[in-house]
Amino acid sequence: MNKILELREKRAKVWEIAKNFLDSKRGADGLLAAEDVNTYEKMENEVVNLGKEIDRLERQAALDAELNRPVNTPITGKPSTGSGEEKTGRASAEYQRSFWNAMRAKVPSHEVLNALQVGTDSEGGYLVPDEFERTLVEALEEQNIFRTLAHVIQTSSGDRKIPVVASKGTASWVDEEGAIPESDDAFSQVSIGAYKLGTMIKVSEELLNDSVFDLEAYISREFARRIGNKEEEAFFTGDGTGKPLGVLAAIGGAEVGVTAASATALTVDEIFDLFYALKAPYRKSAIFLMNDSSVKALRKLKDGNGQYLWQPSLTAGTPDTLLGRPVYTSAYMPTMAAGAKSVLFGDLSYYWVADRQGRSFRRLGELYAPTGQVGFLATQRVDGKLILPEAVQVLQQKAA
């Protein structure tokens, strides 16, 4: 943690040097000479690289903390005369042990098959044990920034109907003995279903049978990377056809709060306009979301008092800020181009992610037997939708 703090302080110092250089080298027109541009970009790249190294170290620290947790629960009660396995269903130790034995074995014994029936058979595959499913969800949160910002719910079957207030009634001034006008609230419904997302991993038999190889950790990391990336792409840009409806969708997505004057640049006034395009009640929980190229452009902008809008974080686990609100980045936010929605500002807890039941996970033992490989198949059903479009505003670049 001391290393992370040291890097954060170093990044802040480099940024101060870069800002001072930028201020001292700007000409009367506010622009830099060609040789000064190269020098500044080297400084800015160092800030970016330090930020990426900080993110890597924080993820490493989180993973180390997870792996250093005790694998056994200390005995705090009286010894029982039973088997000691109090958990039932897919959470039982017997089921978990049998599950991973079946994943490694070519021909599972009848005892293993019977134990696996403790879980629920879905889509012809076996649901993963509860312990492994929690590991997978935790990995998804590391890979998929959207899940940490959105509102995640669990659904069992059928579409989830979410009631939404479409319009609110108002009060009126009334003359003496005058009739009070009616003004009712109007309600609507938003429906969230489930779309299937799947991936498959092939592992060599030699690697599978290696007693040193941590099969559970490898599969959870790889499934998290694939599923997390595909989920995040859909949560941003999905069209609602066979996949979730993204927050940037033209219909049903975030509202366009500001249209930039340029197709490839941003101004201070446009960022302020975007900030105040969002209603005040949403601003207290709002965040900025953009890709790295947009952050790079924003780092050069100043407010009316000569202060830079973007401020680096000095506290571990705390994001950088813009106008006092957290800044997050994602590769799935569009780059600045004609008509692109390059900057998002809003409360993403109004984007609901619905996970349907558990994740299905099964072994394909014979399909790849001629090549000495074993396949592992994972599927999940998920949907996502922005429940209240006014809670999220976007800045859209000028059309060509």
Short mmCIF file of C-alpha atoms in Angstrom, two decimals:
data_model
loop_
_atom_site.label_atom_id
_atom_site.label_comp_id
_atom_site.label_asym_id
_atom_site.label_seq_id
_atom_site.Cartn_x
_atom_site.Cartn_y
_atom_site.Cartn_z
CA MET A 1 0.00 0.00 0.00
CA ASN A 2 2.94 2.31 0.66
CA LYS A 3 4.07 1.73 -2.93
CA ILE A 4 0.63 2.75 -4.21
CA LEU A 5 0.65 5.92 -2.11
CA GLU A 6 4.15 6.72 -3.33
CA LEU A 7 3.06 6.36 -6.96
CA ARG A 8 -0.02 8.52 -6.36
CA GLU A 9 2.12 11.28 -4.89
CA LYS A 10 4.56 10.96 -7.77
CA ARG A 11 1.72 11.19 -10.30
CA ALA A 12 0.39 14.32 -8.58
CA LYS A 13 3.87 15.94 -8.73
CA VAL A 14 4.31 15.05 -12.40
CA TRP A 15 0.87 16.52 -13.12
CA GLU A 16 1.77 19.77 -11.34
CA ILE A 17 4.97 20.00 -13.41
CA ALA A 18 2.98 19.36 -16.59
CA LYS A 19 0.41 22.05 -15.71
CA ASN A 20 3.12 24.59 -14.96
CA PHE A 21 4.87 23.76 -18.23
CA LEU A 22 1.57 24.09 -20.10
CA ASP A 23 0.87 27.49 -18.54
CA SER A 24 4.38 28.83 -19.17
CA LYS A 25 4.57 27.74 -22.82
CA ARG A 26 1.13 28.78 -24.05
CA GLY A 27 1.28 31.57 -26.58
CA ALA A 28 -1.03 34.54 -26.91
CA ASP A 29 -3.39 32.35 -28.94
CA GLY A 30 -3.48 29.76 -26.15
CA LEU A 31 -1.61 27.17 -28.22
CA LEU A 32 1.76 25.44 -27.81
CA ALA A 33 4.66 25.37 -30.22
CA ALA A 34 5.33 22.05 -31.94
CA GLU A 35 8.42 21.24 -29.84
CA ASP A 36 6.53 22.11 -26.64
CA VAL A 37 3.64 19.83 -27.61
CA ASN A 38 6.00 16.83 -27.72
CA THR A 39 7.44 17.68 -24.29
CA TYR A 40 4.00 18.09 -22.75
CA GLU A 41 2.71 14.84 -24.25
CA LYS A 42 5.66 12.97 -22.72
CA MET A 43 4.72 14.38 -19.31
CA GLU A 44 1.07 13.51 -19.83
CA ASN A 45 1.95 9.96 -20.93
CA GLU A 46 3.91 9.56 -17.70
CA VAL A 47 0.79 10.60 -15.75
CA VAL A 48 -1.29 8.05 -17.70
CA ASN A 49 1.27 5.26 -17.23
CA LEU A 50 1.56 5.95 -13.51
CA GLY A 51 -2.23 5.78 -13.25
CA LYS A 52 -2.28 2.40 -15.00
CA GLU A 53 0.46 1.06 -12.70
CA ILE A 54 -1.53 2.25 -9.67
CA ASP A 55 -4.60 0.40 -10.98
CA ARG A 56 -2.54 -2.77 -11.50
CA LEU A 57 -1.10 -2.62 -7.97
CA GLU A 58 -4.54 -2.05 -6.45
CA ARG A 59 -5.94 -5.07 -8.32
CA GLN A 60 -2.92 -7.11 -7.22
CA ALA A 61 -3.43 -6.07 -3.59
CA ALA A 62 -7.11 -7.04 -3.77
CA LEU A 63 -6.22 -10.43 -5.26
CA ASP A 64 -3.51 -11.03 -2.64
CA ALA A 65 -5.99 -10.23 0.12
CA GLU A 66 -8.47 -12.70 -1.38
CA LEU A 67 -5.91 -15.49 -1.72
CA ASN A 68 -4.56 -14.91 1.80
CA ARG A 69 -7.91 -15.54 3.40
CA PRO A 70 -8.02 -18.70 5.53
CA VAL A 71 -9.28 -21.72 3.62
CA ASN A 72 -10.81 -23.29 6.72
CA THR A 73 -13.34 -21.90 9.16
CA PRO A 74 -12.13 -22.01 12.77
CA ILE A 75 -14.12 -24.22 15.15
CA THR A 76 -16.11 -21.97 17.47
CA GLY A 77 -18.85 -24.35 18.64
CA LYS A 78 -19.08 -27.75 20.19
CA PRO A 79 -18.08 -30.76 18.05
CA SER A 80 -21.09 -32.50 16.58
CA THR A 81 -21.62 -36.20 16.16
CA GLY A 82 -22.67 -35.82 12.53
CA SER A 83 -20.58 -35.47 9.37
CA GLY A 84 -19.89 -31.78 10.05
CA GLU A 85 -21.25 -30.75 6.62
CA GLU A 86 -24.17 -28.57 7.63
CA LYS A 87 -24.63 -26.82 4.27
CA THR A 88 -27.12 -28.32 1.81
CA GLY A 89 -27.85 -28.06 -1.89
CA ARG A 90 -25.20 -26.64 -4.20
CA ALA A 91 -23.45 -25.06 -1.21
CA SER A 92 -22.69 -28.43 0.39
CA ALA A 93 -19.06 -29.48 0.67
CA GLU A 94 -19.96 -32.85 -0.88
CA TYR A 95 -21.41 -31.20 -3.97
CA GLN A 96 -18.47 -28.80 -4.38
CA ARG A 97 -15.94 -31.63 -4.00
CA SER A 98 -17.84 -33.84 -6.45
CA PHE A 99 -18.27 -30.94 -8.90
CA TRP A 100 -14.55 -30.32 -9.27
CA ASN A 101 -13.77 -34.03 -9.31
CA ALA A 102 -16.18 -34.35 -12.22
CA MET A 103 -14.56 -31.40 -13.99
CA ARG A 104 -11.17 -33.13 -13.84
CA ALA A 105 -12.23 -36.73 -14.44
CA LYS A 106 -12.79 -38.31 -17.86
CA VAL A 107 -15.30 -40.89 -16.59
CA PRO A 108 -16.95 -39.78 -13.35
CA SER A 109 -18.01 -42.55 -10.99
CA HIS A 110 -21.66 -43.21 -10.18
CA GLU A 111 -21.11 -41.73 -6.74
CA VAL A 112 -19.95 -38.45 -8.28
CA LEU A 113 -22.91 -38.36 -10.65
CA ASN A 114 -25.32 -38.92 -7.78
CA ALA A 115 -23.71 -36.14 -5.77
CA LEU A 116 -24.00 -33.76 -8.73
CA GLN A 117 -27.75 -34.24 -8.79
CA VAL A 118 -27.92 -32.26 -5.55
CA GLY A 119 -27.74 -29.18 -7.82
CA THR A 120 -30.32 -28.17 -10.39
CA ASP A 121 -29.76 -29.29 -13.98
CA SER A 122 -30.27 -26.30 -16.32
CA GLU A 123 -29.99 -26.23 -20.12
CA GLY A 124 -28.33 -29.63 -20.02
CA GLY A 125 -25.46 -28.37 -17.85
CA TYR A 126 -24.64 -28.27 -14.18
CA LEU A 127 -24.97 -25.12 -12.13
CA VAL A 128 -21.71 -24.21 -10.48
CA PRO A 129 -21.40 -24.61 -6.69
CA ASP A 130 -22.32 -21.53 -4.67
CA GLU A 131 -18.71 -20.93 -3.62
CA PHE A 132 -17.45 -20.83 -7.21
CA GLU A 133 -20.33 -18.67 -8.39
CA ARG A 134 -19.45 -16.01 -5.81
CA THR A 135 -15.85 -16.08 -6.98
CA LEU A 136 -17.00 -15.51 -10.54
CA VAL A 137 -19.20 -12.55 -9.61
CA GLU A 138 -16.35 -10.93 -7.68
CA ALA A 139 -14.11 -11.28 -10.70
CA LEU A 140 -16.79 -9.75 -12.90
CA GLU A 141 -16.82 -6.67 -10.69
CA GLU A 142 -13.07 -6.25 -11.19
CA GLN A 143 -13.30 -6.63 -14.96
CA ASN A 144 -16.59 -4.84 -15.55
CA ILE A 145 -16.71 -1.26 -14.19
CA PHE A 146 -20.38 -0.98 -15.13
CA ARG A 147 -21.52 -3.57 -12.58
CA THR A 148 -19.96 -1.58 -9.73
CA LEU A 149 -21.93 1.54 -10.75
CA ALA A 150 -25.26 0.06 -11.87
CA HIS A 151 -28.07 -1.43 -9.77
CA VAL A 152 -27.85 -5.25 -9.94
CA ILE A 153 -30.87 -7.44 -9.19
CA GLN A 154 -31.54 -11.20 -9.28
CA THR A 155 -34.54 -12.62 -11.14
CA SER A 156 -35.84 -16.18 -11.15
CA SER A 157 -38.21 -16.50 -14.11
CA GLY A 158 -40.21 -14.37 -16.52
CA ASP A 159 -39.77 -10.67 -17.21
CA ARG A 160 -39.24 -8.29 -14.30
CA LYS A 161 -41.80 -5.46 -14.37
CA ILE A 162 -40.51 -2.21 -12.88
CA PRO A 163 -43.08 0.54 -12.19
CA VAL A 164 -41.91 4.04 -13.11
CA VAL A 165 -43.54 7.43 -12.46
CA ALA A 166 -43.91 8.93 -15.93
CA SER A 167 -45.20 12.33 -14.77
CA LYS A 168 -46.10 13.91 -11.44
CA GLY A 169 -49.14 15.95 -10.51
CA THR A 170 -48.89 19.59 -9.46
CA ALA A 171 -50.60 21.92 -6.98
CA SER A 172 -52.52 25.00 -8.09
CA TRP A 173 -53.49 28.36 -6.64
CA VAL A 174 -57.25 28.44 -6.03
CA ASP A 175 -59.57 31.41 -5.58
CA GLU A 176 -61.88 31.57 -2.59
CA GLU A 177 -64.64 28.97 -3.02
CA GLY A 178 -62.97 27.91 -6.25
CA ALA A 179 -62.76 24.30 -7.38
CA ILE A 180 -59.47 22.52 -6.82
CA PRO A 181 -58.29 21.05 -10.15
CA GLU A 182 -57.43 17.37 -10.40
CA SER A 183 -53.79 16.51 -11.00
CA ASP A 184 -52.95 12.81 -10.91
CA ASP A 185 -49.60 11.12 -11.26
CA ALA A 186 -49.04 9.02 -14.39
CA PHE A 187 -47.28 5.67 -14.19
CA SER A 188 -45.59 3.42 -16.72
CA GLN A 189 -43.74 0.10 -16.68
CA VAL A 190 -40.27 -0.96 -17.77
CA SER A 191 -39.73 -4.66 -18.48
CA ILE A 192 -36.39 -6.44 -18.01
CA GLY A 193 -35.96 -9.92 -19.49
CA ALA A 194 -32.89 -12.09 -20.01
CA TYR A 195 -30.46 -12.65 -22.88
CA LYS A 196 -28.05 -15.57 -23.09
CA LEU A 197 -24.30 -14.96 -23.05
CA GLY A 198 -21.87 -17.86 -23.41
CA THR A 199 -18.22 -18.78 -23.83
CA MET A 200 -16.09 -21.93 -23.96
CA ILE A 201 -12.55 -22.75 -22.84
CA LYS A 202 -10.42 -25.69 -24.04
CA VAL A 203 -7.77 -27.07 -21.68
CA SER A 204 -5.21 -29.75 -22.52
CA GLU A 205 -5.48 -33.03 -20.60
CA GLU A 206 -1.88 -32.64 -19.42
CA LEU A 207 -2.64 -29.26 -17.89
CA LEU A 208 -5.93 -30.51 -16.48
CA ASN A 209 -4.28 -33.45 -14.68
CA ASP A 210 -1.41 -31.39 -13.27
CA SER A 211 -1.84 -31.40 -9.50
CA VAL A 212 -0.16 -27.96 -9.23
CA PHE A 213 -2.53 -26.28 -11.68
CA ASP A 214 -5.29 -24.23 -9.99
CA LEU A 215 -8.20 -25.09 -12.27
CA GLU A 216 -10.80 -23.08 -10.34
CA ALA A 217 -8.78 -19.83 -10.37
CA TYR A 218 -7.89 -20.12 -14.06
CA ILE A 219 -11.43 -20.80 -15.23
CA SER A 220 -12.97 -18.08 -13.04
CA ARG A 221 -10.46 -15.48 -14.29
CA GLU A 222 -10.88 -16.41 -17.94
CA PHE A 223 -14.67 -16.59 -17.82
CA ALA A 224 -14.73 -13.27 -15.94
CA ARG A 225 -12.57 -11.60 -18.59
CA ARG A 226 -14.67 -12.83 -21.51
CA ILE A 227 -18.11 -12.42 -20.00
CA GLY A 228 -17.22 -9.14 -18.28
CA ASN A 229 -15.94 -7.54 -21.48
CA LYS A 230 -18.95 -8.64 -23.53
CA GLU A 231 -21.36 -7.50 -20.83
CA GLU A 232 -19.79 -4.08 -20.52
CA GLU A 233 -19.89 -3.54 -24.28
CA ALA A 234 -23.62 -4.32 -24.31
CA PHE A 235 -24.36 -2.18 -21.24
CA PHE A 236 -22.86 0.79 -23.11
CA THR A 237 -23.78 0.26 -26.76
CA GLY A 238 -26.26 -2.65 -26.90
CA ASP A 239 -29.25 -2.18 -29.21
CA GLY A 240 -31.67 -4.36 -27.21
CA THR A 241 -31.85 -7.02 -29.95
CA GLY A 242 -30.55 -10.27 -28.53
CA LYS A 243 -28.61 -8.30 -25.92
CA PRO A 244 -29.22 -5.63 -23.24
CA LEU A 245 -30.22 -2.08 -24.19
CA GLY A 246 -27.15 0.10 -23.65
CA VAL A 247 -27.06 3.37 -21.75
CA LEU A 248 -25.97 5.15 -24.96
CA ALA A 249 -28.85 3.82 -27.07
CA ALA A 250 -30.61 6.42 -29.22
CA ILE A 251 -34.05 5.31 -27.96
CA GLY A 252 -34.39 4.33 -24.32
CA GLY A 253 -30.85 5.43 -23.46
CA ALA A 254 -29.44 8.53 -21.79
CA GLU A 255 -30.65 11.99 -22.79
CA VAL A 256 -28.39 14.23 -24.88
CA GLY A 257 -27.69 17.12 -22.52
CA VAL A 258 -25.13 18.99 -24.65
CA THR A 259 -24.10 18.96 -28.29
CA ALA A 260 -20.48 20.04 -28.72
CA ALA A 261 -19.50 22.74 -31.22
CA SER A 262 -16.71 20.52 -32.55
CA ALA A 263 -16.63 16.94 -33.78
CA THR A 264 -13.25 16.21 -32.18
CA ALA A 265 -12.79 18.62 -29.24
CA LEU A 266 -14.35 19.76 -25.95
CA THR A 267 -14.57 23.13 -24.21
CA VAL A 268 -14.87 24.16 -20.56
CA ASP A 269 -18.31 25.66 -21.14
CA GLU A 270 -19.58 22.41 -22.66
CA ILE A 271 -18.46 20.42 -19.61
CA PHE A 272 -20.19 22.92 -17.32
CA ASP A 273 -23.31 22.76 -19.50
CA LEU A 274 -23.30 18.96 -19.23
CA PHE A 275 -22.88 19.17 -15.45
CA TYR A 276 -25.92 21.43 -15.06
CA ALA A 277 -27.97 19.62 -17.72
CA LEU A 278 -28.40 16.92 -15.09
CA LYS A 279 -31.03 17.79 -12.49
CA ALA A 280 -29.66 18.65 -9.04
CA PRO A 281 -31.10 15.61 -7.20
CA TYR A 282 -29.12 13.28 -9.47
CA ARG A 283 -25.86 15.24 -9.30
CA LYS A 284 -25.06 14.24 -5.70
CA SER A 285 -24.52 10.62 -6.82
CA ALA A 286 -23.45 11.28 -10.40
CA ILE A 287 -20.17 10.22 -12.01
CA PHE A 288 -18.36 11.07 -15.24
CA LEU A 289 -17.65 8.22 -17.65
CA MET A 290 -15.50 8.43 -20.80
CA ASN A 291 -12.59 6.76 -22.53
CA ASP A 292 -8.90 7.58 -22.09
CA SER A 293 -8.69 9.88 -25.14
CA SER A 294 -11.49 12.07 -23.76
CA VAL A 295 -9.76 12.25 -20.37
CA LYS A 296 -6.59 13.32 -22.14
CA ALA A 297 -8.46 16.24 -23.76
CA LEU A 298 -10.12 17.24 -20.49
CA ARG A 299 -6.80 17.41 -18.63
CA LYS A 300 -5.93 20.60 -20.53
CA LEU A 301 -9.13 22.48 -19.65
CA LYS A 302 -9.32 25.22 -16.97
CA ASP A 303 -12.23 26.91 -15.26
CA GLY A 304 -12.76 30.68 -15.06
CA ASN A 305 -10.42 30.90 -12.06
CA GLY A 306 -7.53 29.30 -13.90
CA GLN A 307 -7.92 25.95 -12.07
CA TYR A 308 -7.71 22.71 -14.02
CA LEU A 309 -11.00 20.82 -14.10
CA TRP A 310 -9.39 17.38 -13.79
CA GLN A 311 -7.85 16.59 -10.41
CA PRO A 312 -5.78 13.45 -9.71
CA SER A 313 -6.64 11.33 -6.67
CA LEU A 314 -4.10 10.95 -3.85
CA THR A 315 -6.05 8.30 -1.94
CA ALA A 316 -5.85 4.60 -2.75
CA GLY A 317 -9.07 3.21 -4.20
CA THR A 318 -10.47 6.70 -4.88
CA PRO A 319 -11.06 7.80 -8.50
CA ASP A 320 -9.84 11.07 -10.03
CA THR A 321 -12.37 13.90 -10.08
CA LEU A 322 -13.85 16.40 -12.53
CA LEU A 323 -15.83 19.33 -11.08
CA GLY A 324 -15.76 17.45 -7.77
CA ARG A 325 -17.40 14.29 -9.16
CA PRO A 326 -15.63 10.92 -9.72
CA VAL A 327 -14.22 10.12 -13.17
CA TYR A 328 -14.26 6.55 -14.51
CA THR A 329 -12.95 5.30 -17.82
CA SER A 330 -14.02 2.49 -20.09
CA ALA A 331 -12.73 1.36 -23.45
CA TYR A 332 -16.35 0.93 -24.58
CA MET A 333 -17.16 4.64 -24.35
CA PRO A 334 -16.87 6.13 -27.86
CA THR A 335 -13.88 8.26 -28.84
CA MET A 336 -14.43 11.88 -29.87
CA ALA A 337 -15.72 11.76 -33.45
CA ALA A 338 -18.58 13.22 -35.44
CA GLY A 339 -21.89 12.40 -33.75
CA ALA A 340 -20.27 10.30 -31.01
CA LYS A 341 -21.53 10.37 -27.41
CA SER A 342 -18.10 10.84 -25.87
CA VAL A 343 -18.82 11.94 -22.27
CA LEU A 344 -21.46 10.56 -19.89
CA PHE A 345 -22.53 12.23 -16.65
CA GLY A 346 -25.23 10.85 -14.41
CA ASP A 347 -26.37 8.48 -11.69
CA LEU A 348 -25.88 4.99 -13.09
CA SER A 349 -27.78 3.37 -10.23
CA TYR A 350 -30.79 4.03 -12.47
CA TYR A 351 -29.35 1.51 -14.95
CA TRP A 352 -30.62 -1.88 -13.77
CA VAL A 353 -28.74 -5.09 -14.49
CA ALA A 354 -30.85 -8.26 -14.07
CA ASP A 355 -29.10 -11.61 -13.57
CA ARG A 356 -31.41 -14.55 -14.28
CA GLN A 357 -30.93 -17.53 -11.93
CA GLY A 358 -27.42 -19.04 -11.69
CA ARG A 359 -24.65 -19.47 -14.20
CA SER A 360 -24.56 -22.76 -16.09
CA PHE A 361 -21.19 -24.50 -16.25
CA ARG A 362 -20.48 -27.92 -17.81
CA ARG A 363 -17.65 -30.09 -19.04
CA LEU A 364 -17.34 -31.34 -22.64
CA GLY A 365 -15.29 -34.49 -22.16
CA GLU A 366 -15.61 -36.27 -25.52
CA LEU A 367 -15.97 -33.49 -28.09
CA TYR A 368 -12.24 -32.65 -28.15
CA ALA A 369 -10.90 -36.06 -27.06
CA PRO A 370 -9.06 -36.71 -30.40
CA THR A 371 -6.90 -33.63 -29.79
CA GLY A 372 -6.27 -34.39 -26.12
CA GLN A 373 -8.32 -31.48 -24.86
CA VAL A 374 -11.28 -30.94 -22.57
CA GLY A 375 -13.82 -28.18 -23.11
CA PHE A 376 -15.55 -26.13 -20.40
CA LEU A 377 -18.73 -24.28 -21.32
CA ALA A 378 -20.21 -21.38 -19.34
CA THR A 379 -23.46 -19.52 -20.00
CA GLN A 380 -25.44 -16.88 -18.16
CA ARG A 381 -28.64 -14.98 -18.80
CA VAL A 382 -28.61 -11.25 -18.18
CA ASP A 383 -30.38 -8.07 -19.24
CA GLY A 384 -29.84 -4.39 -18.61
CA LYS A 385 -31.85 -1.21 -19.15
CA LEU A 386 -31.83 2.45 -18.13
CA ILE A 387 -34.98 2.82 -16.00
CA LEU A 388 -35.03 6.63 -15.89
CA PRO A 389 -33.36 8.33 -18.90
CA GLU A 390 -33.32 11.78 -17.27
CA ALA A 391 -30.91 10.46 -14.59
CA VAL A 392 -28.07 10.24 -17.13
CA GLN A 393 -26.95 12.96 -19.57
CA VAL A 394 -24.41 12.65 -22.38
CA LEU A 395 -22.32 15.08 -24.38
CA GLN A 396 -22.59 14.38 -28.09
CA GLN A 397 -20.00 15.65 -30.57
CA LYS A 398 -21.10 17.78 -33.49
CA ALA A 399 -22.31 15.77 -36.48
CA ALA A 400 -20.20 15.90 -39.62
#
